[in-house]
Amino acid sequence: GQSLEQPSEVTAVEGAIVQINCTYQTSGFYGLSWYQQHDGGAPTFLSYNALDGLEETGRFSSFLSRSDSYGYLLLQELQMKDSASYFCAVTGGGNKLTFGTGTQLKVEL
Amino acid sequence: NAGVMQNPRHLVRRRGQEARLRCSPMKGHSHVYWYRQLPEEGLKFMVYLQKENIIDESGMPKERFSAEFPKEGPSILRIQQVVRGDSAAYFCASSTGRDNEQFFGPGTRLTVL
């Protein structure tokens, strides 16, 4: 089976940096993705890591350590619009995604 | 280029009725995935389809649920004899199958009375 753990809630102030961690246990692993979801709307893709290391896309970066079964999403220069739920998801084979339970990020002034 | 489309956006059914949820993938996408999300929870994989084929249905309940993706037309997720526990948001996603990004639709919110 597969399981992914994330903190349920994170709060940070506008302009700050926040890191959302994800640990996983899987029977198969091809890569780790991150998705953002606002108010129960359509999840949108943020990043994908198949290899160890850091991937940077604008204000968002994602890190993966396959040996530690661990990854994180780093959000810099936080803006109010970043308040949302963030999900890590494992691709374990066959293209399907197994999602974590999600981290609700609240950005405050 | 239109995104993934789902309809209806909201669906209310009484216990015992049938629910039909439709999903039109993005243009050029032949891979469709269905996920279910309960309030305050993550998305749970249900089924993965390509045109006219079910690739992986390991997340589908064995009874009452079925899915199809015909050669022509949208993908359909059908829930027969709905029960209150079926109330959830059902999201469809599509991809080319060649990369790792899945594009999600706005979801169908099913409420069973």
PDB file of C-alpha atoms in Angstrom:
ATOM      1  CA  GLY A   1       0.000   0.000   0.000  1.00  0.00           C
ATOM      2  CA  GLN A   2       0.885   3.645  -0.090  1.00  0.00           C
ATOM      3  CA  SER A   3       0.696   6.325   2.581  1.00  0.00           C
ATOM      4  CA  LEU A   4       1.800   9.950   2.611  1.00  0.00           C
ATOM      5  CA  GLU A   5       2.030  12.226   5.624  1.00  0.00           C
ATOM      6  CA  GLN A   6       1.881  15.998   5.649  1.00  0.00           C
ATOM      7  CA  PRO A   7       1.222  18.543   8.393  1.00  0.00           C
ATOM      8  CA  SER A   8      -2.467  19.386   8.466  1.00  0.00           C
ATOM      9  CA  GLU A   9      -2.025  23.126   8.805  1.00  0.00           C
ATOM     10  CA  VAL A  10       0.692  25.760   8.461  1.00  0.00           C
ATOM     11  CA  THR A  11       0.393  29.491   9.127  1.00  0.00           C
ATOM     12  CA  ALA A  12       2.840  32.138   7.918  1.00  0.00           C
ATOM     13  CA  VAL A  13       2.937  35.873   7.288  1.00  0.00           C
ATOM     14  CA  GLU A  14       2.966  37.610   3.965  1.00  0.00           C
ATOM     15  CA  GLY A  15       6.473  37.864   2.508  1.00  0.00           C
ATOM     16  CA  ALA A  16       7.814  34.954   4.552  1.00  0.00           C
ATOM     17  CA  ILE A  17       9.148  31.575   3.436  1.00  0.00           C
ATOM     18  CA  VAL A  18       7.319  28.375   4.326  1.00  0.00           C
ATOM     19  CA  GLN A  19       8.223  24.721   3.890  1.00  0.00           C
ATOM     20  CA  ILE A  20       5.630  21.945   3.671  1.00  0.00           C
ATOM     21  CA  ASN A  21       7.028  18.488   4.301  1.00  0.00           C
ATOM     22  CA  CYS A  22       5.859  15.172   2.942  1.00  0.00           C
ATOM     23  CA  THR A  23       7.010  11.698   3.929  1.00  0.00           C
ATOM     24  CA  TYR A  24       5.821   8.658   2.074  1.00  0.00           C
ATOM     25  CA  GLN A  25       5.737   4.890   2.251  1.00  0.00           C
ATOM     26  CA  THR A  26       5.055   3.235  -1.053  1.00  0.00           C
ATOM     27  CA  SER A  27       5.293  -0.133  -2.700  1.00  0.00           C
ATOM     28  CA  GLY A  28       6.462   1.531  -5.906  1.00  0.00           C
ATOM     29  CA  PHE A  29       7.809   4.995  -6.620  1.00  0.00           C
ATOM     30  CA  TYR A  30       8.352   6.936  -9.806  1.00  0.00           C
ATOM     31  CA  GLY A  31       8.110  10.494  -8.566  1.00  0.00           C
ATOM     32  CA  LEU A  32       6.615  13.038  -6.180  1.00  0.00           C
ATOM     33  CA  SER A  33       4.247  15.776  -7.315  1.00  0.00           C
ATOM     34  CA  TRP A  34       2.747  18.798  -5.611  1.00  0.00           C
ATOM     35  CA  TYR A  35      -0.705  20.210  -6.282  1.00  0.00           C
ATOM     36  CA  GLN A  36      -2.445  23.346  -5.036  1.00  0.00           C
ATOM     37  CA  GLN A  37      -6.173  23.494  -4.353  1.00  0.00           C
ATOM     38  CA  HIS A  38      -8.137  26.646  -3.547  1.00  0.00           C
ATOM     39  CA  ASP A  39     -11.402  26.259  -1.621  1.00  0.00           C
ATOM     40  CA  GLY A  40     -12.183  22.795  -2.928  1.00  0.00           C
ATOM     41  CA  GLY A  41     -11.682  23.804  -6.550  1.00  0.00           C
ATOM     42  CA  ALA A  42      -9.705  22.085  -9.258  1.00  0.00           C
ATOM     43  CA  PRO A  43      -6.256  20.985  -8.035  1.00  0.00           C
ATOM     44  CA  THR A  44      -3.503  22.563 -10.104  1.00  0.00           C
ATOM     45  CA  PHE A  45      -0.081  21.090 -10.749  1.00  0.00           C
ATOM     46  CA  LEU A  46       2.894  22.822  -9.174  1.00  0.00           C
ATOM     47  CA  SER A  47       5.907  20.546  -9.572  1.00  0.00           C
ATOM     48  CA  TYR A  48       7.257  17.046 -10.087  1.00  0.00           C
ATOM     49  CA  ASN A  49      10.469  15.445  -8.806  1.00  0.00           C
ATOM     50  CA  ALA A  50      11.667  12.099 -10.061  1.00  0.00           C
ATOM     51  CA  LEU A  51      15.293  12.490  -9.001  1.00  0.00           C
ATOM     52  CA  ASP A  52      16.915  13.674  -5.782  1.00  0.00           C
ATOM     53  CA  GLY A  53      17.454  17.375  -5.472  1.00  0.00           C
ATOM     54  CA  LEU A  54      15.754  20.717  -5.749  1.00  0.00           C
ATOM     55  CA  GLU A  55      13.545  21.889  -8.608  1.00  0.00           C
ATOM     56  CA  GLU A  56      12.825  25.610  -8.771  1.00  0.00           C
ATOM     57  CA  THR A  57       9.897  27.240 -10.539  1.00  0.00           C
ATOM     58  CA  GLY A  58       9.567  30.901  -9.720  1.00  0.00           C
ATOM     59  CA  ARG A  59       8.601  31.409  -6.071  1.00  0.00           C
ATOM     60  CA  PHE A  60       7.992  27.684  -5.603  1.00  0.00           C
ATOM     61  CA  SER A  61      10.651  25.002  -5.202  1.00  0.00           C
ATOM     62  CA  SER A  62      10.317  21.297  -4.544  1.00  0.00           C
ATOM     63  CA  PHE A  63      12.838  18.908  -3.072  1.00  0.00           C
ATOM     64  CA  LEU A  64      13.089  15.130  -3.081  1.00  0.00           C
ATOM     65  CA  SER A  65      15.245  12.626  -1.227  1.00  0.00           C
ATOM     66  CA  ARG A  66      14.421   9.124  -2.438  1.00  0.00           C
ATOM     67  CA  SER A  67      16.659   7.474   0.148  1.00  0.00           C
ATOM     68  CA  ASP A  68      14.740   9.207   2.948  1.00  0.00           C
ATOM     69  CA  SER A  69      11.315   8.857   1.282  1.00  0.00           C
ATOM     70  CA  TYR A  70      10.904  12.558   1.907  1.00  0.00           C
ATOM     71  CA  GLY A  71      10.153  15.691  -0.001  1.00  0.00           C
ATOM     72  CA  TYR A  72       9.108  19.252   0.599  1.00  0.00           C
ATOM     73  CA  LEU A  73       7.540  22.206  -1.115  1.00  0.00           C
ATOM     74  CA  LEU A  74       9.135  25.576  -0.442  1.00  0.00           C
ATOM     75  CA  LEU A  75       7.128  28.732  -1.018  1.00  0.00           C
ATOM     76  CA  GLN A  76       8.991  32.039  -0.981  1.00  0.00           C
ATOM     77  CA  GLU A  77       7.774  35.625  -0.799  1.00  0.00           C
ATOM     78  CA  LEU A  78       4.396  34.454   0.401  1.00  0.00           C
ATOM     79  CA  GLN A  79       1.350  36.266  -0.909  1.00  0.00           C
ATOM     80  CA  MET A  80      -2.212  36.215   0.378  1.00  0.00           C
ATOM     81  CA  LYS A  81      -3.283  34.348  -2.743  1.00  0.00           C
ATOM     82  CA  ASP A  82      -1.036  31.448  -1.703  1.00  0.00           C
ATOM     83  CA  SER A  83      -3.552  30.576   1.027  1.00  0.00           C
ATOM     84  CA  ALA A  84      -4.768  27.188  -0.148  1.00  0.00           C
ATOM     85  CA  SER A  85      -4.406  23.472   0.445  1.00  0.00           C
ATOM     86  CA  TYR A  86      -1.244  21.810  -0.813  1.00  0.00           C
ATOM     87  CA  PHE A  87      -1.071  18.103  -1.568  1.00  0.00           C
ATOM     88  CA  CYS A  88       1.914  15.901  -2.218  1.00  0.00           C
ATOM     89  CA  ALA A  89       1.228  12.922  -4.450  1.00  0.00           C
ATOM     90  CA  VAL A  90       3.214   9.852  -5.407  1.00  0.00           C
ATOM     91  CA  THR A  91       3.233   8.340  -8.856  1.00  0.00           C
ATOM     92  CA  GLY A  92       3.705   4.684  -8.054  1.00  0.00           C
ATOM     93  CA  GLY A  93       3.280   3.192 -11.455  1.00  0.00           C
ATOM     94  CA  GLY A  94       0.538   3.222 -14.032  1.00  0.00           C
ATOM     95  CA  ASN A  95       0.271   7.014 -13.982  1.00  0.00           C
ATOM     96  CA  LYS A  96      -2.193   7.117 -11.100  1.00  0.00           C
ATOM     97  CA  LEU A  97      -1.564   9.539  -8.247  1.00  0.00           C
ATOM     98  CA  THR A  98      -1.756   8.684  -4.560  1.00  0.00           C
ATOM     99  CA  PHE A  99      -2.376  11.883  -2.628  1.00  0.00           C
ATOM    100  CA  GLY A 100      -1.471  12.917   0.887  1.00  0.00           C
ATOM    101  CA  THR A 101      -4.113  14.312   3.187  1.00  0.00           C
ATOM    102  CA  GLY A 102      -3.133  17.870   2.393  1.00  0.00           C
ATOM    103  CA  THR A 103      -1.692  20.870   4.226  1.00  0.00           C
ATOM    104  CA  GLN A 104      -3.835  23.946   4.646  1.00  0.00           C
ATOM    105  CA  LEU A 105      -1.643  27.035   4.349  1.00  0.00           C
ATOM    106  CA  LYS A 106      -2.922  30.263   5.856  1.00  0.00           C
ATOM    107  CA  VAL A 107      -1.079  33.430   4.924  1.00  0.00           C
ATOM    108  CA  GLU A 108      -1.629  36.340   7.271  1.00  0.00           C
ATOM    109  CA  LEU A 109      -0.799  40.022   6.994  1.00  0.00           C
TER     110      LEU A 109
ATOM    111  CA  ASN B   1      -7.626  25.413 -25.556  1.00  0.00           C
ATOM    112  CA  ALA B   2     -10.427  24.497 -23.188  1.00  0.00           C
ATOM    113  CA  GLY B   3      -9.457  22.776 -19.986  1.00  0.00           C
ATOM    114  CA  VAL B   4     -10.964  19.626 -18.518  1.00  0.00           C
ATOM    115  CA  MET B   5     -14.723  19.968 -18.363  1.00  0.00           C
ATOM    116  CA  GLN B   6     -17.023  18.225 -15.953  1.00  0.00           C
ATOM    117  CA  ASN B   7     -20.770  18.274 -15.700  1.00  0.00           C
ATOM    118  CA  PRO B   8     -22.881  18.679 -13.838  1.00  0.00           C
ATOM    119  CA  ARG B   9     -21.033  20.823 -11.319  1.00  0.00           C
ATOM    120  CA  HIS B  10     -23.566  19.972  -8.631  1.00  0.00           C
ATOM    121  CA  LEU B  11     -25.778  16.905  -8.507  1.00  0.00           C
ATOM    122  CA  VAL B  12     -28.395  16.022  -5.916  1.00  0.00           C
ATOM    123  CA  ARG B  13     -29.787  12.525  -5.763  1.00  0.00           C
ATOM    124  CA  ARG B  14     -32.001  10.623  -3.365  1.00  0.00           C
ATOM    125  CA  ARG B  15     -30.863   7.327  -1.921  1.00  0.00           C
ATOM    126  CA  GLY B  16     -31.323   4.526  -4.433  1.00  0.00           C
ATOM    127  CA  GLN B  17     -31.125   6.718  -7.536  1.00  0.00           C
ATOM    128  CA  GLU B  18     -28.383   6.670 -10.140  1.00  0.00           C
ATOM    129  CA  ALA B  19     -25.742   9.353 -10.577  1.00  0.00           C
ATOM    130  CA  ARG B  20     -23.952   9.978 -13.881  1.00  0.00           C
ATOM    131  CA  LEU B  21     -20.912  12.202 -13.898  1.00  0.00           C
ATOM    132  CA  ARG B  22     -19.346  13.334 -17.152  1.00  0.00           C
ATOM    133  CA  CYS B  23     -15.813  14.373 -17.993  1.00  0.00           C
ATOM    134  CA  SER B  24     -14.415  15.765 -21.222  1.00  0.00           C
ATOM    135  CA  PRO B  25     -10.606  15.723 -21.199  1.00  0.00           C
ATOM    136  CA  MET B  26      -8.403  18.451 -22.573  1.00  0.00           C
ATOM    137  CA  LYS B  27      -7.936  18.421 -26.314  1.00  0.00           C
ATOM    138  CA  GLY B  28      -5.214  15.982 -27.249  1.00  0.00           C
ATOM    139  CA  HIS B  29      -5.454  14.018 -23.995  1.00  0.00           C
ATOM    140  CA  SER B  30      -6.415  10.371 -24.208  1.00  0.00           C
ATOM    141  CA  HIS B  31      -5.832   9.428 -20.560  1.00  0.00           C
ATOM    142  CA  VAL B  32      -8.539  10.086 -17.980  1.00  0.00           C
ATOM    143  CA  TYR B  33      -8.476   9.598 -14.217  1.00  0.00           C
ATOM    144  CA  TRP B  34     -11.273   9.822 -11.664  1.00  0.00           C
ATOM    145  CA  TYR B  35     -10.679  10.807  -8.031  1.00  0.00           C
ATOM    146  CA  ARG B  36     -13.010  11.231  -5.067  1.00  0.00           C
ATOM    147  CA  GLN B  37     -12.529  13.800  -2.335  1.00  0.00           C
ATOM    148  CA  LEU B  38     -14.342  13.883   0.979  1.00  0.00           C
ATOM    149  CA  PRO B  39     -14.417  17.166   2.963  1.00  0.00           C
ATOM    150  CA  GLU B  40     -11.091  18.012   4.592  1.00  0.00           C
ATOM    151  CA  GLU B  41      -9.417  15.004   2.979  1.00  0.00           C
ATOM    152  CA  GLY B  42      -7.108  14.299   0.086  1.00  0.00           C
ATOM    153  CA  LEU B  43      -8.116  12.961  -3.274  1.00  0.00           C
ATOM    154  CA  LYS B  44      -8.499   9.199  -3.559  1.00  0.00           C
ATOM    155  CA  PHE B  45      -7.780   7.509  -6.859  1.00  0.00           C
ATOM    156  CA  MET B  46     -10.696   5.568  -8.306  1.00  0.00           C
ATOM    157  CA  VAL B  47     -10.038   4.597 -11.919  1.00  0.00           C
ATOM    158  CA  TYR B  48      -7.718   5.250 -14.860  1.00  0.00           C
ATOM    159  CA  LEU B  49      -8.986   4.915 -18.416  1.00  0.00           C
ATOM    160  CA  GLN B  50      -7.779   5.333 -21.936  1.00  0.00           C
ATOM    161  CA  LYS B  51     -10.064   5.428 -24.916  1.00  0.00           C
ATOM    162  CA  GLU B  52     -12.289   2.336 -24.738  1.00  0.00           C
ATOM    163  CA  ASN B  53     -10.063   0.702 -22.092  1.00  0.00           C
ATOM    164  CA  ILE B  54      -9.953   0.564 -18.325  1.00  0.00           C
ATOM    165  CA  ILE B  55      -6.283   0.569 -17.361  1.00  0.00           C
ATOM    166  CA  ASP B  56      -6.532   0.532 -13.569  1.00  0.00           C
ATOM    167  CA  GLU B  57      -9.707   0.327 -11.485  1.00  0.00           C
ATOM    168  CA  SER B  58      -8.059  -0.615  -8.216  1.00  0.00           C
ATOM    169  CA  GLY B  59      -9.661   2.317  -6.392  1.00  0.00           C
ATOM    170  CA  MET B  60     -13.212   1.648  -7.522  1.00  0.00           C
ATOM    171  CA  PRO B  61     -15.665   0.051  -5.106  1.00  0.00           C
ATOM    172  CA  LYS B  62     -16.547  -3.393  -6.425  1.00  0.00           C
ATOM    173  CA  GLU B  63     -20.272  -2.756  -6.429  1.00  0.00           C
ATOM    174  CA  ARG B  64     -22.449   0.038  -7.795  1.00  0.00           C
ATOM    175  CA  PHE B  65     -19.596   1.985  -9.421  1.00  0.00           C
ATOM    176  CA  SER B  66     -18.576   1.783 -13.067  1.00  0.00           C
ATOM    177  CA  ALA B  67     -16.652   3.944 -15.497  1.00  0.00           C
ATOM    178  CA  GLU B  68     -16.222   4.156 -19.222  1.00  0.00           C
ATOM    179  CA  PHE B  69     -14.400   6.255 -21.783  1.00  0.00           C
ATOM    180  CA  PRO B  70     -15.913   5.520 -25.170  1.00  0.00           C
ATOM    181  CA  LYS B  71     -14.300   6.149 -28.517  1.00  0.00           C
ATOM    182  CA  GLU B  72     -16.536   9.156 -28.986  1.00  0.00           C
ATOM    183  CA  GLY B  73     -17.815  11.394 -26.227  1.00  0.00           C
ATOM    184  CA  PRO B  74     -16.944  12.062 -22.621  1.00  0.00           C
ATOM    185  CA  SER B  75     -15.856   9.701 -19.906  1.00  0.00           C
ATOM    186  CA  ILE B  76     -18.720   8.667 -17.632  1.00  0.00           C
ATOM    187  CA  LEU B  77     -18.563   7.699 -13.976  1.00  0.00           C
ATOM    188  CA  ARG B  78     -21.772   5.952 -12.998  1.00  0.00           C
ATOM    189  CA  ILE B  79     -22.909   5.297  -9.462  1.00  0.00           C
ATOM    190  CA  GLN B  80     -25.956   3.091  -9.115  1.00  0.00           C
ATOM    191  CA  GLN B  81     -28.251   2.983  -6.088  1.00  0.00           C
ATOM    192  CA  VAL B  82     -26.481   5.869  -4.396  1.00  0.00           C
ATOM    193  CA  VAL B  83     -26.132   5.956  -0.608  1.00  0.00           C
ATOM    194  CA  ARG B  84     -25.374   8.903   1.661  1.00  0.00           C
ATOM    195  CA  GLY B  85     -21.743   7.804   1.920  1.00  0.00           C
ATOM    196  CA  ASP B  86     -21.320   8.513  -1.797  1.00  0.00           C
ATOM    197  CA  SER B  87     -21.686  12.242  -1.124  1.00  0.00           C
ATOM    198  CA  ALA B  88     -18.365  13.761  -2.124  1.00  0.00           C
ATOM    199  CA  ALA B  89     -16.596  15.821  -4.755  1.00  0.00           C
ATOM    200  CA  TYR B  90     -15.622  13.764  -7.782  1.00  0.00           C
ATOM    201  CA  PHE B  91     -12.740  15.108  -9.829  1.00  0.00           C
ATOM    202  CA  CYS B  92     -11.695  14.068 -13.265  1.00  0.00           C
ATOM    203  CA  ALA B  93      -8.175  14.644 -14.572  1.00  0.00           C
ATOM    204  CA  SER B  94      -6.595  14.096 -17.947  1.00  0.00           C
ATOM    205  CA  SER B  95      -3.100  13.779 -19.340  1.00  0.00           C
ATOM    206  CA  THR B  96      -1.225  12.902 -22.497  1.00  0.00           C
ATOM    207  CA  GLY B  97       0.198   9.840 -20.750  1.00  0.00           C
ATOM    208  CA  ARG B  98       3.679  10.942 -21.743  1.00  0.00           C
ATOM    209  CA  ASP B  99       4.381  13.416 -18.953  1.00  0.00           C
ATOM    210  CA  ASN B 100       3.721  13.666 -15.272  1.00  0.00           C
ATOM    211  CA  GLU B 101       1.230  16.483 -15.058  1.00  0.00           C
ATOM    212  CA  GLN B 102      -2.451  15.776 -14.700  1.00  0.00           C
ATOM    213  CA  PHE B 103      -4.952  18.515 -15.463  1.00  0.00           C
ATOM    214  CA  PHE B 104      -7.996  18.539 -13.239  1.00  0.00           C
ATOM    215  CA  GLY B 105     -11.542  19.569 -13.939  1.00  0.00           C
ATOM    216  CA  PRO B 106     -13.644  21.688 -11.559  1.00  0.00           C
ATOM    217  CA  GLY B 107     -15.282  18.613 -10.042  1.00  0.00           C
ATOM    218  CA  THR B 108     -18.837  17.417  -9.557  1.00  0.00           C
ATOM    219  CA  ARG B 109     -20.241  17.790  -6.068  1.00  0.00           C
ATOM    220  CA  LEU B 110     -22.617  14.934  -5.411  1.00  0.00           C
ATOM    221  CA  THR B 111     -25.071  15.215  -2.557  1.00  0.00           C
ATOM    222  CA  VAL B 112     -27.179  12.209  -1.645  1.00  0.00           C
ATOM    223  CA  LEU B 113     -30.267  13.011   0.396  1.00  0.00           C
TER     224      LEU B 113
END
